[in-house]
Amino acid sequence: MFYWRDLDSVPEDFGPSVLTLGNFDGVHRGHLRVLQQVVEAARQRSAAAVVVSFDPHPAQVHRPDSAPELIMGLDDRVETLAGTGIDALLMMHYTLELASNTPEEFVERVFVRALKARAVVIGHDVRFGRGNSGDIETMRELGRKLGFEVIAIDDFGTSYPMAATDADGDRRCSSTWVREALEAGDVGTAARILGRHHRMRGDVVHGAARGRELGYPTANLAASSQGFIPADGIYAGWLIDEAGTRWPAAISVGSNPTFDGVDRQVEAHVINRPPERVQDFDLYGQAVVVEFVERLRGQVTYTGPEALIEQMKLDVDRARGLLSTEQQARR
């Protein structure tokens, strides 16, 4: 996949293309259906499948104090988009200057001159250009004027049937829904919307070493880690190290109320470490990925270390069983 961070990086001879426009935060199942349509349309027209997206998220520029927390960091968004079959990604730096372009200025400069769009795949709720003044009809008018086809997808093709017992039924897949699920600690629903486990990515840093003192050493993610932090609690999940090895893990999110003065943090205790490396299993300084599979419980304040240790043992045993079952299901 070609990856460009500005228009000047797009080769002059690139094209023709079939493209779509969006933020794609989370790259959930609804997004994946749109991207599948882009790839199929591109193949039918002997063109390149292209995604045009933005960094930072427009909301972070226009309303930084109320912008939603992003589901995934830029690195994960690029990696996930690359796995969808698209041929190129143009990640434009979003600024107030870019936002001031009229719909026609933006489309002509980006879609037509730079990417030589043969077709544009969008949803009926698309908004673009200065003050979000451009909509689906604007795009159709520009297509007729500038010479590209507009392929409109009903509701972005994002409806995803959940379990029959799910009260949400066929709710439209959206980044908002993913955030709601993660805020509630419901990483299972988030995974069904995303089509994969929710993940965070960051460097392992030194913490207070309380886990090691209690017999359950943890890999603490740096505060700068990317990805939406789910609700406080204990989760079963996976830690993926720099070598790509997937380790089963019990993950703690929160401030550990049993001890005073602890900031909110994400830390993962690797289960089933190799016997020969129980003492020297060192992840410090590594850039790791943490995946959340299932929430085991909320965060609880215990009367002392002994009660906490007993609960940690129960958490680890339960996480081990859940992850073993998932691993077997994958085979």
CSV table of N, CA, C and O in Angstrom, one decimal, residues 161-226:
chain,number,residue,atom,x,y,z
A,161,PRO,N,-26.0,-7.1,12.2
A,161,PRO,CA,-26.9,-7.8,13.2
A,161,PRO,C,-26.1,-8.4,14.3
A,161,PRO,O,-25.2,-9.1,14.2
A,162,MET,N,-26.5,-8.0,15.6
A,162,MET,CA,-25.9,-8.5,16.7
A,162,MET,C,-26.7,-9.8,17.2
A,162,MET,O,-27.6,-10.3,16.5
A,163,ALA,N,-26.3,-10.3,18.3
A,163,ALA,CA,-27.0,-11.5,18.8
A,163,ALA,C,-28.5,-11.2,19.0
A,163,ALA,O,-28.9,-10.1,19.2
A,164,ALA,N,-29.3,-12.3,18.8
A,164,ALA,CA,-30.8,-12.1,18.9
A,164,ALA,C,-31.2,-11.5,20.3
A,164,ALA,O,-32.2,-10.9,20.4
A,165,THR,N,-30.4,-11.8,21.3
A,165,THR,CA,-30.7,-11.3,22.6
A,165,THR,C,-30.2,-9.9,22.9
A,165,THR,O,-30.5,-9.3,23.9
A,166,ASP,N,-29.5,-9.3,21.9
A,166,ASP,CA,-29.0,-8.0,22.1
A,166,ASP,C,-30.0,-6.9,21.9
A,166,ASP,O,-30.7,-6.9,20.9
A,167,ALA,N,-30.2,-6.0,22.9
A,167,ALA,CA,-31.2,-5.0,22.8
A,167,ALA,C,-31.0,-4.0,21.7
A,167,ALA,O,-31.9,-3.3,21.2
A,168,ASP,N,-29.7,-3.9,21.2
A,168,ASP,CA,-29.4,-3.0,20.2
A,168,ASP,C,-29.8,-3.5,18.8
A,168,ASP,O,-29.9,-2.7,17.8
A,169,GLY,N,-30.1,-4.8,18.7
A,169,GLY,CA,-30.6,-5.3,17.4
A,169,GLY,C,-29.7,-5.0,16.3
A,169,GLY,O,-28.5,-5.3,16.3
A,170,ASP,N,-30.2,-4.4,15.2
A,170,ASP,CA,-29.5,-4.0,14.0
A,170,ASP,C,-29.0,-2.6,14.1
A,170,ASP,O,-29.0,-1.9,13.0
A,171,ARG,N,-28.5,-2.1,15.2
A,171,ARG,CA,-28.1,-0.7,15.3
A,171,ARG,C,-26.9,-0.5,14.3
A,171,ARG,O,-26.1,-1.3,14.1
A,172,ARG,N,-26.9,0.7,13.8
A,172,ARG,CA,-25.9,1.1,12.8
A,172,ARG,C,-24.5,1.1,13.4
A,172,ARG,O,-24.3,1.7,14.5
A,173,CYS,N,-23.6,0.3,12.8
A,173,CYS,CA,-22.2,0.3,13.3
A,173,CYS,C,-21.7,1.7,13.2
A,173,CYS,O,-21.8,2.4,12.2
A,174,SER,N,-21.0,2.1,14.3
A,174,SER,CA,-20.4,3.5,14.3
A,174,SER,C,-19.3,3.5,15.3
A,174,SER,O,-19.2,2.7,16.3
A,175,SER,N,-18.4,4.5,15.2
A,175,SER,CA,-17.3,4.7,16.1
A,175,SER,C,-17.9,5.1,17.5
A,175,SER,O,-17.4,4.8,18.5
A,176,THR,N,-19.0,5.9,17.4
A,176,THR,CA,-19.7,6.3,18.7
A,176,THR,C,-20.1,5.0,19.5
A,176,THR,O,-20.0,5.0,20.7
A,177,TRP,N,-20.7,4.1,18.8
A,177,TRP,CA,-21.1,2.8,19.5
A,177,TRP,C,-19.9,2.1,20.1
A,177,TRP,O,-20.0,1.6,21.2
A,178,VAL,N,-18.8,2.1,19.4
A,178,VAL,CA,-17.6,1.4,19.9
A,178,VAL,C,-17.2,2.1,21.2
A,178,VAL,O,-16.9,1.5,22.2
A,179,ARG,N,-17.2,3.5,21.2
A,179,ARG,CA,-16.8,4.2,22.4
A,179,ARG,C,-17.7,3.9,23.5
A,179,ARG,O,-17.3,3.8,24.7
A,180,GLU,N,-19.0,3.9,23.3
A,180,GLU,CA,-20.0,3.6,24.3
A,180,GLU,C,-19.7,2.3,25.0
A,180,GLU,O,-19.7,2.1,26.2
A,181,ALA,N,-19.4,1.3,24.2
A,181,ALA,CA,-19.2,-0.1,24.7
A,181,ALA,C,-17.9,-0.1,25.5
A,181,ALA,O,-17.8,-0.6,26.6
A,182,LEU,N,-16.8,0.6,25.1
A,182,LEU,CA,-15.6,0.6,25.8
A,182,LEU,C,-15.7,1.4,27.1
A,182,LEU,O,-15.1,1.0,28.1
A,183,GLU,N,-16.5,2.5,27.1
A,183,GLU,CA,-16.7,3.3,28.3
A,183,GLU,C,-17.4,2.4,29.4
A,183,GLU,O,-17.2,2.7,30.6
A,184,ALA,N,-18.2,1.5,28.9
A,184,ALA,CA,-18.9,0.6,29.8
A,184,ALA,C,-18.1,-0.7,30.2
A,184,ALA,O,-18.6,-1.5,31.0
A,185,GLY,N,-16.9,-0.8,29.6
A,185,GLY,CA,-16.1,-2.0,29.8
A,185,GLY,C,-16.6,-3.2,29.0
A,185,GLY,O,-16.1,-4.3,29.2
A,186,ASP,N,-17.5,-3.0,28.1
A,186,ASP,CA,-18.1,-4.1,27.3
A,186,ASP,C,-17.2,-4.3,26.1
A,186,ASP,O,-17.6,-4.0,25.0
A,187,VAL,N,-16.0,-4.9,26.3
A,187,VAL,CA,-15.1,-5.1,25.2
A,187,VAL,C,-15.6,-6.2,24.2
A,187,VAL,O,-15.1,-6.3,23.1
A,188,GLY,N,-16.5,-7.0,24.7
A,188,GLY,CA,-17.1,-8.1,23.8
A,188,GLY,C,-17.9,-7.4,22.7
A,188,GLY,O,-17.8,-7.8,21.5
A,189,THR,N,-18.8,-6.5,23.1
A,189,THR,CA,-19.6,-5.8,22.1
A,189,THR,C,-18.7,-5.0,21.2
A,189,THR,O,-18.9,-4.9,20.0
A,190,ALA,N,-17.7,-4.3,21.8
A,190,ALA,CA,-16.8,-3.5,21.0
A,190,ALA,C,-16.1,-4.4,19.9
A,190,ALA,O,-16.0,-4.0,18.8
A,191,ALA,N,-15.7,-5.6,20.3
A,191,ALA,CA,-15.1,-6.5,19.4
A,191,ALA,C,-16.0,-6.9,18.2
A,191,ALA,O,-15.6,-7.1,17.1
A,192,ARG,N,-17.3,-7.1,18.6
A,192,ARG,CA,-18.2,-7.5,17.5
A,192,ARG,C,-18.5,-6.4,16.5
A,192,ARG,O,-18.6,-6.6,15.3
A,193,ILE,N,-18.4,-5.2,17.0
A,193,ILE,CA,-18.6,-4.0,16.1
A,193,ILE,C,-17.3,-3.8,15.2
A,193,ILE,O,-17.4,-3.6,14.0
A,194,LEU,N,-16.2,-4.0,15.9
A,194,LEU,CA,-14.9,-3.8,15.2
A,194,LEU,C,-14.6,-4.9,14.3
A,194,LEU,O,-13.9,-4.7,13.3
A,195,GLY,N,-15.0,-6.1,14.6
A,195,GLY,CA,-14.6,-7.3,13.9
A,195,GLY,C,-13.3,-7.9,14.4
A,195,GLY,O,-12.7,-8.8,13.7
A,196,ARG,N,-12.8,-7.4,15.5
A,196,ARG,CA,-11.5,-7.9,16.1
A,196,ARG,C,-11.5,-7.3,17.5
A,196,ARG,O,-12.3,-6.4,17.9
A,197,HIS,N,-10.6,-7.8,18.3
A,197,HIS,CA,-10.4,-7.3,19.7
A,197,HIS,C,-9.9,-5.8,19.7
A,197,HIS,O,-9.1,-5.4,18.9
A,198,HIS,N,-10.5,-5.0,20.6
A,198,HIS,CA,-10.0,-3.7,20.8
A,198,HIS,C,-8.5,-3.8,21.3
A,198,HIS,O,-8.2,-4.7,22.1
A,199,ARG,N,-7.7,-2.8,20.9
A,199,ARG,CA,-6.3,-2.9,21.3
A,199,ARG,C,-5.7,-1.5,21.7
A,199,ARG,O,-6.3,-0.5,21.2
A,200,MET,N,-4.7,-1.5,22.5
A,200,MET,CA,-3.9,-0.4,22.8
A,200,MET,C,-2.5,-0.7,22.4
A,200,MET,O,-2.1,-1.8,22.4
A,201,ARG,N,-1.7,0.4,22.1
A,201,ARG,CA,-0.3,0.2,21.7
A,201,ARG,C,0.5,1.2,22.5
A,201,ARG,O,0.2,2.4,22.5
A,202,GLY,N,1.6,0.8,23.1
A,202,GLY,CA,2.5,1.7,23.8
A,202,GLY,C,3.7,1.1,24.3
A,202,GLY,O,3.9,-0.1,24.2
A,203,ASP,N,4.6,1.9,24.8
A,203,ASP,CA,5.9,1.4,25.4
A,203,ASP,C,5.7,0.9,26.8
A,203,ASP,O,4.9,1.5,27.6
A,204,VAL,N,6.4,-0.1,27.2
A,204,VAL,CA,6.4,-0.6,28.6
A,204,VAL,C,7.3,0.2,29.4
A,204,VAL,O,8.5,0.4,29.1
A,205,VAL,N,6.8,0.8,30.5
A,205,VAL,CA,7.6,1.7,31.4
A,205,VAL,C,7.7,1.1,32.8
A,205,VAL,O,6.9,0.3,33.2
A,206,HIS,N,8.6,1.6,33.6
A,206,HIS,CA,8.6,1.2,35.0
A,206,HIS,C,7.5,1.8,35.8
A,206,HIS,O,7.1,3.0,35.6
A,207,GLY,N,6.9,1.0,36.6
A,207,GLY,CA,5.8,1.5,37.5
A,207,GLY,C,6.3,1.4,38.9
A,207,GLY,O,7.5,1.5,39.2
A,208,ALA,N,5.3,1.3,39.9
A,208,ALA,CA,5.6,1.2,41.3
A,208,ALA,C,6.1,-0.1,41.7
A,208,ALA,O,6.6,-0.3,42.9
A,209,ALA,N,6.1,-1.1,40.8
A,209,ALA,CA,6.6,-2.5,41.1
A,209,ALA,C,5.8,-3.2,42.2
A,209,ALA,O,6.3,-4.2,42.7
A,210,ARG,N,4.6,-2.7,42.4
A,210,ARG,CA,3.7,-3.4,43.4
A,210,ARG,C,3.3,-4.8,43.0
A,210,ARG,O,3.3,-5.8,43.7
A,211,GLY,N,3.1,-4.9,41.6
A,211,GLY,CA,2.7,-6.2,41.1
A,211,GLY,C,3.8,-7.3,41.3
A,211,GLY,O,3.5,-8.4,41.7
A,212,ARG,N,5.0,-6.9,41.1
A,212,ARG,CA,6.2,-7.8,41.3
A,212,ARG,C,6.3,-8.2,42.8
A,212,ARG,O,6.5,-9.3,43.1
A,213,GLU,N,6.1,-7.2,43.6
A,213,GLU,CA,6.2,-7.5,45.1
A,213,GLU,C,5.1,-8.4,45.5
A,213,GLU,O,5.3,-9.2,46.5
A,214,LEU,N,3.9,-8.4,44.9
A,214,LEU,CA,2.8,-9.3,45.2
A,214,LEU,C,2.9,-10.6,44.5
A,214,LEU,O,2.0,-11.5,44.7
A,215,GLY,N,3.9,-10.8,43.7
A,215,GLY,CA,4.0,-12.0,42.9
A,215,GLY,C,3.4,-12.1,41.6
A,215,GLY,O,3.3,-13.1,40.9
A,216,TYR,N,2.9,-10.9,41.1
A,216,TYR,CA,2.2,-10.8,39.8
A,216,TYR,C,2.8,-9.6,39.1
A,216,TYR,O,2.2,-8.5,39.0
A,217,PRO,N,4.0,-9.7,38.6
A,217,PRO,CA,4.7,-8.6,37.9
A,217,PRO,C,3.9,-8.2,36.6
A,217,PRO,O,3.3,-9.0,36.0
A,218,THR,N,3.8,-6.9,36.4
A,218,THR,CA,3.1,-6.4,35.2
A,218,THR,C,3.9,-5.5,34.3
A,218,THR,O,4.9,-4.9,34.7
A,219,ALA,N,3.5,-5.5,33.0
A,219,ALA,CA,4.0,-4.6,32.0
A,219,ALA,C,3.1,-3.4,32.0
A,219,ALA,O,1.9,-3.5,31.7
A,220,ASN,N,3.7,-2.2,32.4
A,220,ASN,CA,2.9,-1.0,32.5
A,220,ASN,C,3.0,-0.2,31.3
A,220,ASN,O,4.1,0.1,30.8
A,221,LEU,N,1.9,0.2,30.7
A,221,LEU,CA,1.9,1.0,29.4
A,221,LEU,C,2.1,2.4,29.8
A,221,LEU,O,1.6,3.0,30.7
A,222,ALA,N,2.9,3.1,28.9
A,222,ALA,CA,3.2,4.5,29.1
A,222,ALA,C,1.9,5.3,29.0
A,222,ALA,O,1.0,5.0,28.3
A,223,ALA,N,1.9,6.5,29.7
A,223,ALA,CA,0.7,7.4,29.6
A,223,ALA,C,0.5,7.8,28.2
A,223,ALA,O,-0.7,8.2,27.8
A,224,SER,N,1.5,7.8,27.3
A,224,SER,CA,1.4,8.3,25.9
A,224,SER,C,0.9,7.2,25.0
A,224,SER,O,0.8,7.4,23.8
A,225,SER,N,0.5,6.1,25.5
A,225,SER,CA,0.0,4.9,24.7
A,225,SER,C,-1.2,5.3,23.9
A,225,SER,O,-2.0,6.2,24.3
A,226,GLN,N,-1.3,4.7,22.7
A,226,GLN,CA,-2.4,5.0,21.8
A,226,GLN,C,-3.5,4.0,22.0
A,226,GLN,O,-3.3,2.9,22.2
